[in-house]
Amino acid sequence: VRTRGCNGLSYTLEYTKSKGESDEEVVQDGVRVFIEKKAQLTLLGTEMDYVENKLTSEFVFNNPNIKGICGCGESFNI
């Protein structure tokens, strides 16, 4: 999670080769995801899925903590 967009926060995925000292590790179906400490409370209960259709292929986040999103859907607030 990074501070940006018109509503405050947005999801950011980056490749890494190692786990940070305070990162949370989540493993499912052989995929490892590391969550930075500063984003952990923001993401509690969040489900992430990969969706492909005729127009896009993207990760989709279902975050129960969101209080509002911007009009374009790129950022959110908690």
Short mmCIF file of C-alpha atoms in Angstrom, two decimals:
data_model
loop_
_atom_site.label_atom_id
_atom_site.label_comp_id
_atom_site.label_asym_id
_atom_site.label_seq_id
_atom_site.Cartn_x
_atom_site.Cartn_y
_atom_site.Cartn_z
CA VAL A 1 0.00 0.00 0.00
CA ARG A 2 1.37 3.39 -0.99
CA THR A 3 0.14 6.94 -0.40
CA ARG A 4 -1.03 8.23 -3.79
CA GLY A 5 -4.08 8.89 -5.91
CA CYS A 6 -6.94 11.29 -5.30
CA ASN A 7 -8.33 9.31 -2.35
CA GLY A 8 -5.18 8.56 -0.36
CA LEU A 9 -3.97 4.96 -0.77
CA SER A 10 -3.37 2.49 -3.59
CA TYR A 11 -2.17 -1.11 -3.88
CA THR A 12 1.37 -1.69 -5.11
CA LEU A 13 2.95 -5.02 -6.07
CA GLU A 14 6.69 -5.35 -6.58
CA TYR A 15 9.01 -8.31 -7.12
CA THR A 16 11.48 -9.11 -4.35
CA LYS A 17 14.07 -11.79 -3.74
CA SER A 18 13.98 -11.73 0.04
CA LYS A 19 11.64 -11.12 2.96
CA GLY A 20 12.13 -7.96 4.99
CA GLU A 21 12.71 -8.29 8.73
CA SER A 22 9.20 -7.10 9.69
CA ASP A 23 7.31 -8.35 6.61
CA GLU A 24 4.36 -10.71 6.99
CA GLU A 25 4.55 -13.76 4.70
CA VAL A 26 1.42 -15.24 3.14
CA VAL A 27 1.66 -18.46 1.09
CA GLN A 28 -1.17 -19.93 -0.95
CA ASP A 29 -1.12 -22.30 -3.92
CA GLY A 30 2.68 -22.07 -4.02
CA VAL A 31 2.70 -18.26 -4.31
CA ARG A 32 4.50 -16.25 -1.62
CA VAL A 33 3.46 -12.67 -0.91
CA PHE A 34 5.29 -10.42 1.56
CA ILE A 35 3.35 -7.58 3.19
CA GLU A 36 5.30 -4.62 4.56
CA LYS A 37 4.73 -3.87 8.24
CA LYS A 38 3.25 -0.41 7.58
CA ALA A 39 0.56 -1.94 5.30
CA GLN A 40 -0.44 -4.88 7.48
CA LEU A 41 -3.26 -3.18 9.43
CA THR A 42 -4.63 -1.63 6.23
CA LEU A 43 -4.85 -5.07 4.60
CA LEU A 44 -6.35 -7.15 7.44
CA GLY A 45 -9.03 -9.42 5.98
CA THR A 46 -8.21 -8.48 2.38
CA GLU A 47 -8.60 -11.09 -0.36
CA MET A 48 -6.49 -10.84 -3.52
CA ASP A 49 -7.38 -12.61 -6.77
CA TYR A 50 -6.01 -12.62 -10.31
CA VAL A 51 -8.67 -12.02 -12.96
CA GLU A 52 -8.40 -12.35 -16.74
CA ASN A 53 -11.07 -11.34 -19.24
CA LYS A 54 -11.21 -10.04 -22.83
CA LEU A 55 -10.14 -6.52 -21.82
CA THR A 56 -7.76 -6.93 -18.89
CA SER A 57 -5.68 -9.21 -16.73
CA GLU A 58 -5.15 -7.84 -13.25
CA PHE A 59 -5.00 -8.45 -9.52
CA VAL A 60 -8.25 -7.57 -7.78
CA PHE A 61 -8.38 -6.71 -4.07
CA ASN A 62 -11.45 -7.19 -1.88
CA ASN A 63 -10.65 -5.12 1.22
CA PRO A 64 -13.38 -5.01 3.91
CA ASN A 65 -11.66 -2.03 5.60
CA ILE A 66 -12.26 0.47 2.77
CA LYS A 67 -14.47 3.45 3.66
CA GLY A 68 -14.35 5.13 0.23
CA ILE A 69 -12.83 4.94 -3.25
CA CYS A 70 -12.11 7.51 -5.93
CA GLY A 71 -14.19 7.73 -9.10
CA CYS A 72 -11.66 5.89 -11.26
CA GLY A 73 -11.17 3.13 -8.66
CA GLU A 74 -7.39 3.56 -8.45
CA SER A 75 -7.21 4.74 -4.83
CA PHE A 76 -9.09 4.26 -1.57
CA ASN A 77 -9.25 5.45 2.03
CA ILE A 78 -9.70 3.71 5.34
#
